[in-house]
Amino acid sequence: MSIGRSGQSTGRGIEVRHLRAFLAVADEGNVTRAAARLRLTQPAVSRTLAALEQHLGVRLVDRSTHHLALTPEGVVFRDKAAAAVAAFDEALDSGGLHHWPLRLGHAWSAFGPYTTPLLRRWQERYPRTPLELRRIDDRTAGLTRGEVDAALLRGPVEAPGLVTEVLYEEDRVAAVAADGPLADRAALHLTDLAGETVVLNTVSGTTTIALWPPSARPAATLTVANTDDWLTAIAAGRGVGVSAASTADMHPHSGVTYRPLVGAPPVPVLLARRDAPGHPALPKLVALAREVVGRGGG
């Protein structure tokens, strides 16, 4: 297939515009927003996406919900499409064309104290490739669904098809109601929480009842689906929580007091990506993340 400078093929088959339309839909999760981003009409984007799927012989996007989601085949194809478009743009004009954004997911607390240094250094070194930080309440922060290119995750991740690297470890903290008796303590132990109801984020959190020894496990738990609900429940005195230390800095709350949790194992912070070629800037992200941690964020 021959492709001209405009991105149009000179023969039959898939053109770069098909890939751009698919990538826009994958990023926005909505055909209308994708059309606005591409400055096209909604019917034009829908036709382009349908033509791509027909050519490939697979369904790339699940249209059964209002918020479009990639199918498993769409997740795999997105990595290939992003790499192809980036290579095409680079080949035409390595000095001037806009690079496709690199989407970095997280479920909460991002990169902890290293978040700002990472974003600033990326902008300084790679200004033509935007690094978009996206919070997604999911155990893999949207990575397995193709919503992001890489993700900052906490705790062990067992999802298949992912490559993970431990960047550093965080101590754990206890989160208690600011007006409760436990807030007066300088530090807490797991046993101090055993008599309380423990609030567990079962969607994206890392704390489970298994953190406590069998002989001293809390008698009651309260499950929530995200960090905001977790904080609200603790502030209301409905229970206590356990999280990584960066939560105290990234999610301050007037009704919640954080205290060091003595004797609890640390939480590993991982950089995860799919086991596929992926976005061409991923190696740069991995290298920069290691550098920022190595320099202590300074």
Short mmCIF file of C-alpha atoms in Angstrom, two decimals:
data_model
loop_
_atom_site.label_atom_id
_atom_site.label_comp_id
_atom_site.label_asym_id
_atom_site.label_seq_id
_atom_site.Cartn_x
_atom_site.Cartn_y
_atom_site.Cartn_z
CA MET A 1 0.00 0.00 0.00
CA SER A 2 1.43 3.36 -1.01
CA ILE A 3 0.77 6.27 1.36
CA GLY A 4 1.11 9.92 0.41
CA ARG A 5 2.08 12.85 2.65
CA SER A 6 -1.55 13.54 3.50
CA GLY A 7 -1.88 10.10 5.08
CA GLN A 8 -4.10 8.80 2.28
CA SER A 9 -3.31 5.52 0.58
CA THR A 10 -3.00 5.53 -3.18
CA GLY A 11 -4.63 2.11 -3.45
CA ARG A 12 -7.35 0.14 -1.75
CA GLY A 13 -7.08 -0.85 1.88
CA ILE A 14 -6.44 0.80 5.20
CA GLU A 15 -5.29 4.40 5.32
CA VAL A 16 -3.70 6.34 8.15
CA ARG A 17 -6.97 8.21 8.63
CA HIS A 18 -8.62 4.92 9.63
CA LEU A 19 -6.02 4.42 12.33
CA ARG A 20 -6.32 8.01 13.57
CA ALA A 21 -10.10 7.68 13.80
CA PHE A 22 -9.83 4.42 15.74
CA LEU A 23 -7.24 5.88 18.13
CA ALA A 24 -9.41 8.94 18.76
CA VAL A 25 -12.42 6.74 19.57
CA ALA A 26 -10.28 4.54 21.81
CA ASP A 27 -8.98 7.58 23.71
CA GLU A 28 -12.28 9.44 24.04
CA GLY A 29 -14.60 6.45 24.55
CA ASN A 30 -17.18 8.34 22.54
CA VAL A 31 -17.64 8.89 18.79
CA THR A 32 -18.93 12.45 19.20
CA ARG A 33 -15.87 13.57 21.19
CA ALA A 34 -13.59 11.70 18.80
CA ALA A 35 -15.17 13.52 15.87
CA ALA A 36 -14.67 16.90 17.56
CA ARG A 37 -11.05 16.04 18.25
CA LEU A 38 -10.48 15.11 14.61
CA ARG A 39 -12.61 17.99 13.31
CA LEU A 40 -14.84 15.58 11.43
CA THR A 41 -18.54 14.77 11.57
CA GLN A 42 -19.78 11.96 13.78
CA PRO A 43 -21.12 9.93 10.80
CA ALA A 44 -17.73 10.23 9.08
CA VAL A 45 -15.91 8.82 12.11
CA SER A 46 -18.46 6.01 12.49
CA ARG A 47 -18.10 5.06 8.82
CA THR A 48 -14.30 5.13 9.04
CA LEU A 49 -14.31 2.92 12.12
CA ALA A 50 -16.76 0.48 10.53
CA ALA A 51 -14.61 0.31 7.40
CA LEU A 52 -11.53 -0.49 9.48
CA GLU A 53 -13.34 -3.27 11.34
CA GLN A 54 -14.69 -4.67 8.09
CA HIS A 55 -11.21 -4.71 6.54
CA LEU A 56 -9.69 -6.44 9.59
CA GLY A 57 -12.61 -8.82 10.01
CA VAL A 58 -12.88 -8.21 13.76
CA ARG A 59 -14.88 -5.97 16.07
CA LEU A 60 -12.56 -3.43 17.68
CA VAL A 61 -15.07 -1.42 19.73
CA ASP A 62 -17.93 -2.64 21.91
CA ARG A 63 -20.87 -0.36 21.13
CA SER A 64 -23.29 -1.92 23.61
CA THR A 65 -22.85 0.86 26.18
CA HIS A 66 -22.93 4.65 26.04
CA HIS A 67 -19.24 4.78 26.89
CA LEU A 68 -17.57 2.80 24.12
CA ALA A 69 -15.04 0.21 25.23
CA LEU A 70 -12.38 -1.65 23.30
CA THR A 71 -12.85 -5.36 22.69
CA PRO A 72 -9.87 -7.64 23.52
CA GLU A 73 -8.97 -7.47 19.84
CA GLY A 74 -9.25 -3.69 19.98
CA VAL A 75 -6.83 -3.50 22.92
CA VAL A 76 -4.21 -5.45 20.96
CA PHE A 77 -4.80 -3.46 17.78
CA ARG A 78 -4.57 -0.11 19.56
CA ASP A 79 -0.92 -0.73 20.43
CA LYS A 80 -0.18 -1.57 16.81
CA ALA A 81 -2.13 1.41 15.48
CA ALA A 82 -0.46 3.88 17.85
CA ALA A 83 2.99 2.60 16.88
CA ALA A 84 2.14 2.77 13.18
CA VAL A 85 0.79 6.34 13.34
CA ALA A 86 3.74 7.53 15.42
CA ALA A 87 6.19 5.96 12.97
CA PHE A 88 4.33 7.52 10.03
CA ASP A 89 4.41 10.99 11.58
CA GLU A 90 8.07 10.66 12.49
CA ALA A 91 9.00 9.57 8.97
CA LEU A 92 7.27 12.57 7.39
CA ASP A 93 8.62 15.30 9.65
CA SER A 94 10.65 14.33 12.69
CA GLY A 95 10.89 17.94 13.82
CA GLY A 96 7.41 19.32 13.60
CA LEU A 97 4.47 16.94 13.80
CA HIS A 98 2.40 16.35 16.92
CA HIS A 99 3.09 13.03 18.63
CA TRP A 100 0.30 10.85 19.97
CA PRO A 101 -0.23 11.34 23.73
CA LEU A 102 1.21 8.77 26.13
CA ARG A 103 -1.52 7.86 28.62
CA LEU A 104 -0.37 6.94 32.13
CA GLY A 105 -3.06 5.46 34.37
CA HIS A 106 -3.31 5.19 38.15
CA ALA A 107 -6.04 4.15 40.55
CA TRP A 108 -5.01 6.60 43.27
CA SER A 109 -1.97 8.57 44.45
CA ALA A 110 -0.25 8.37 41.02
CA PHE A 111 3.54 8.28 41.51
CA GLY A 112 3.35 9.54 45.09
CA PRO A 113 6.08 12.13 45.86
CA TYR A 114 7.62 11.55 42.46
CA THR A 115 4.51 12.60 40.50
CA THR A 116 5.41 16.25 39.97
CA PRO A 117 9.11 15.62 39.17
CA LEU A 118 8.11 12.98 36.60
CA LEU A 119 5.60 15.24 34.86
CA ARG A 120 7.93 18.25 34.83
CA ARG A 121 10.94 16.39 33.49
CA TRP A 122 8.85 14.71 30.83
CA GLN A 123 7.56 18.06 29.63
CA GLU A 124 11.08 19.45 29.53
CA ARG A 125 12.55 16.54 27.58
CA TYR A 126 9.69 15.40 25.38
CA PRO A 127 7.41 18.41 24.84
CA ARG A 128 5.97 17.04 21.58
CA THR A 129 4.65 13.87 23.25
CA PRO A 130 2.10 14.83 25.91
CA LEU A 131 2.12 12.66 29.04
CA GLU A 132 -1.50 12.39 30.19
CA LEU A 133 -2.08 11.23 33.79
CA ARG A 134 -5.45 9.50 34.10
CA ARG A 135 -7.11 8.24 37.28
CA ILE A 136 -9.19 5.13 36.60
CA ASP A 137 -10.82 3.15 39.41
CA ASP A 138 -9.72 -0.29 38.33
CA ARG A 139 -7.14 -2.76 39.66
CA THR A 140 -4.94 -2.16 36.59
CA ALA A 141 -6.02 1.50 36.15
CA GLY A 142 -7.53 0.74 32.76
CA LEU A 143 -4.41 -0.94 31.36
CA THR A 144 -5.94 -4.31 30.54
CA ARG A 145 -8.92 -2.58 28.88
CA GLY A 146 -6.67 -0.49 26.64
CA GLU A 147 -7.66 2.82 28.23
CA VAL A 148 -4.03 3.70 29.00
CA ASP A 149 -0.60 2.80 27.63
CA ALA A 150 1.06 2.26 31.02
CA ALA A 151 -0.03 2.37 34.64
CA LEU A 152 1.34 3.11 38.09
CA LEU A 153 -0.01 0.38 40.33
CA ARG A 154 0.37 -0.62 43.96
CA GLY A 155 0.59 -4.13 45.34
CA PRO A 156 0.87 -7.38 43.40
CA VAL A 157 -0.91 -7.54 40.05
CA GLU A 158 -1.84 -10.92 38.61
CA ALA A 159 -3.54 -9.84 35.36
CA PRO A 160 -2.16 -11.84 32.41
CA GLY A 161 -0.33 -10.17 29.56
CA LEU A 162 1.31 -7.43 31.65
CA VAL A 163 4.96 -6.57 32.22
CA THR A 164 5.61 -4.97 35.61
CA GLU A 165 8.61 -3.40 37.31
CA VAL A 166 8.86 -2.47 40.99
CA LEU A 167 10.11 1.12 41.18
CA TYR A 168 10.05 1.61 44.97
CA GLU A 169 8.16 0.63 48.11
CA GLU A 170 5.91 2.70 50.34
CA ASP A 171 5.24 2.27 54.04
CA ARG A 172 1.64 1.79 55.08
CA VAL A 173 -0.45 4.24 57.08
CA ALA A 174 -3.67 3.94 59.03
CA ALA A 175 -6.50 6.33 58.19
CA VAL A 176 -8.89 7.15 61.04
CA ALA A 177 -11.60 9.69 61.77
CA ALA A 178 -10.01 13.01 62.74
CA ASP A 179 -12.33 13.36 65.76
CA GLY A 180 -11.95 9.75 66.91
CA PRO A 181 -9.82 8.40 69.78
CA LEU A 182 -7.28 6.72 67.46
CA ALA A 183 -6.34 10.10 65.97
CA ASP A 184 -4.64 11.00 69.26
CA ARG A 185 -2.08 8.22 68.85
CA ALA A 186 1.33 8.99 67.30
CA ALA A 187 1.42 5.61 65.54
CA LEU A 188 -0.81 2.57 65.27
CA HIS A 189 -0.39 -1.19 64.96
CA LEU A 190 -2.55 -3.62 63.01
CA THR A 191 -3.83 -4.98 66.31
CA ASP A 192 -5.08 -1.49 67.23
CA LEU A 193 -7.44 -1.69 64.25
CA ALA A 194 -8.67 -5.23 64.87
CA GLY A 195 -11.54 -4.04 67.03
CA GLU A 196 -12.73 -1.57 64.38
CA THR A 197 -14.71 -1.90 61.17
CA VAL A 198 -12.17 -1.75 58.33
CA VAL A 199 -13.12 0.07 55.13
CA LEU A 200 -11.87 -1.83 52.07
CA ASN A 201 -11.66 -0.52 48.51
CA THR A 202 -12.32 -3.80 46.72
CA VAL A 203 -12.08 -2.32 43.21
CA SER A 204 -8.64 -0.71 43.12
CA GLY A 205 -7.26 -0.92 46.67
CA THR A 206 -4.47 -3.17 47.90
CA THR A 207 -5.65 -3.79 51.48
CA THR A 208 -7.49 -7.03 52.20
CA ILE A 209 -8.44 -8.80 55.38
CA ALA A 210 -5.42 -11.08 54.83
CA LEU A 211 -3.15 -8.20 55.95
CA TRP A 212 -4.04 -9.11 59.57
CA PRO A 213 -2.88 -12.35 61.18
CA PRO A 214 -5.67 -14.96 61.44
CA SER A 215 -5.80 -14.57 65.21
CA ALA A 216 -6.34 -10.80 65.11
CA ARG A 217 -8.46 -10.05 62.07
CA PRO A 218 -11.16 -7.37 62.23
CA ALA A 219 -14.62 -8.70 62.87
CA ALA A 220 -16.31 -6.36 60.42
CA THR A 221 -15.54 -4.75 57.06
CA LEU A 222 -17.19 -2.14 54.88
CA THR A 223 -16.56 -2.32 51.13
CA VAL A 224 -16.39 0.70 48.82
CA ALA A 225 -15.54 1.13 45.14
CA ASN A 226 -13.09 4.04 45.04
CA THR A 227 -10.78 6.28 47.05
CA ASP A 228 -13.33 9.09 47.43
CA ASP A 229 -15.92 6.78 49.01
CA TRP A 230 -13.17 5.27 51.18
CA LEU A 231 -12.27 8.69 52.59
CA THR A 232 -15.91 9.67 53.10
CA ALA A 233 -16.67 6.51 55.08
CA ILE A 234 -13.65 6.99 57.35
CA ALA A 235 -14.37 10.69 57.93
CA ALA A 236 -17.95 9.79 58.89
CA GLY A 237 -16.67 7.41 61.56
CA ARG A 238 -18.00 4.30 59.80
CA GLY A 239 -14.63 2.57 59.97
CA VAL A 240 -10.86 2.84 59.64
CA GLY A 241 -8.60 2.22 56.68
CA VAL A 242 -5.11 1.16 55.67
CA SER A 243 -3.28 2.53 52.65
CA ALA A 244 0.13 3.42 51.23
CA ALA A 245 1.94 6.43 52.70
CA SER A 246 1.54 8.60 49.60
CA THR A 247 -2.23 8.58 50.12
CA ALA A 248 -1.73 10.96 53.04
CA ASP A 249 -0.05 13.52 50.77
CA MET A 250 -2.09 12.99 47.61
CA HIS A 251 -5.50 12.69 49.30
CA PRO A 252 -5.67 14.97 52.36
CA HIS A 253 -9.11 15.17 53.97
CA SER A 254 -10.22 17.44 56.81
CA GLY A 255 -12.12 14.58 58.43
CA VAL A 256 -9.34 11.99 58.16
CA THR A 257 -6.11 11.67 60.14
CA TYR A 258 -3.27 9.50 58.86
CA ARG A 259 -0.91 7.74 61.27
CA PRO A 260 2.14 5.50 60.61
CA LEU A 261 1.20 1.83 60.73
CA VAL A 262 3.91 -0.09 62.58
CA GLY A 263 4.69 -3.70 61.69
CA ALA A 264 2.80 -3.81 58.39
CA PRO A 265 4.63 -4.84 55.20
CA PRO A 266 5.38 -2.08 52.67
CA VAL A 267 3.46 -1.64 49.43
CA PRO A 268 5.40 -2.07 46.17
CA VAL A 269 4.78 0.64 43.54
CA LEU A 270 4.86 -0.81 40.04
CA LEU A 271 5.11 0.56 36.54
CA ALA A 272 3.05 -1.76 34.35
CA ARG A 273 2.59 -2.02 30.60
CA ARG A 274 1.14 -4.59 28.23
CA ASP A 275 3.41 -7.27 26.84
CA ALA A 276 3.28 -5.78 23.35
CA PRO A 277 5.20 -3.15 21.34
CA GLY A 278 2.85 -0.42 22.59
CA HIS A 279 3.40 3.33 22.42
CA PRO A 280 6.85 4.14 21.00
CA ALA A 281 7.62 6.47 23.93
CA LEU A 282 7.18 3.75 26.57
CA PRO A 283 10.93 3.01 26.89
CA LYS A 284 11.52 6.71 27.60
CA LEU A 285 8.85 6.65 30.32
CA VAL A 286 10.39 3.59 31.98
CA ALA A 287 13.85 5.14 31.93
CA LEU A 288 12.64 8.47 33.29
CA ALA A 289 10.63 6.84 36.09
CA ARG A 290 13.74 4.94 37.18
CA GLU A 291 15.79 8.14 37.04
CA VAL A 292 13.31 10.16 39.11
CA VAL A 293 13.20 7.49 41.82
CA GLY A 294 16.97 7.12 41.76
CA ARG A 295 17.42 10.84 42.33
CA GLY A 296 14.86 10.88 45.12
CA GLY A 297 12.53 13.12 43.13
CA GLY A 298 14.93 16.05 43.23
#
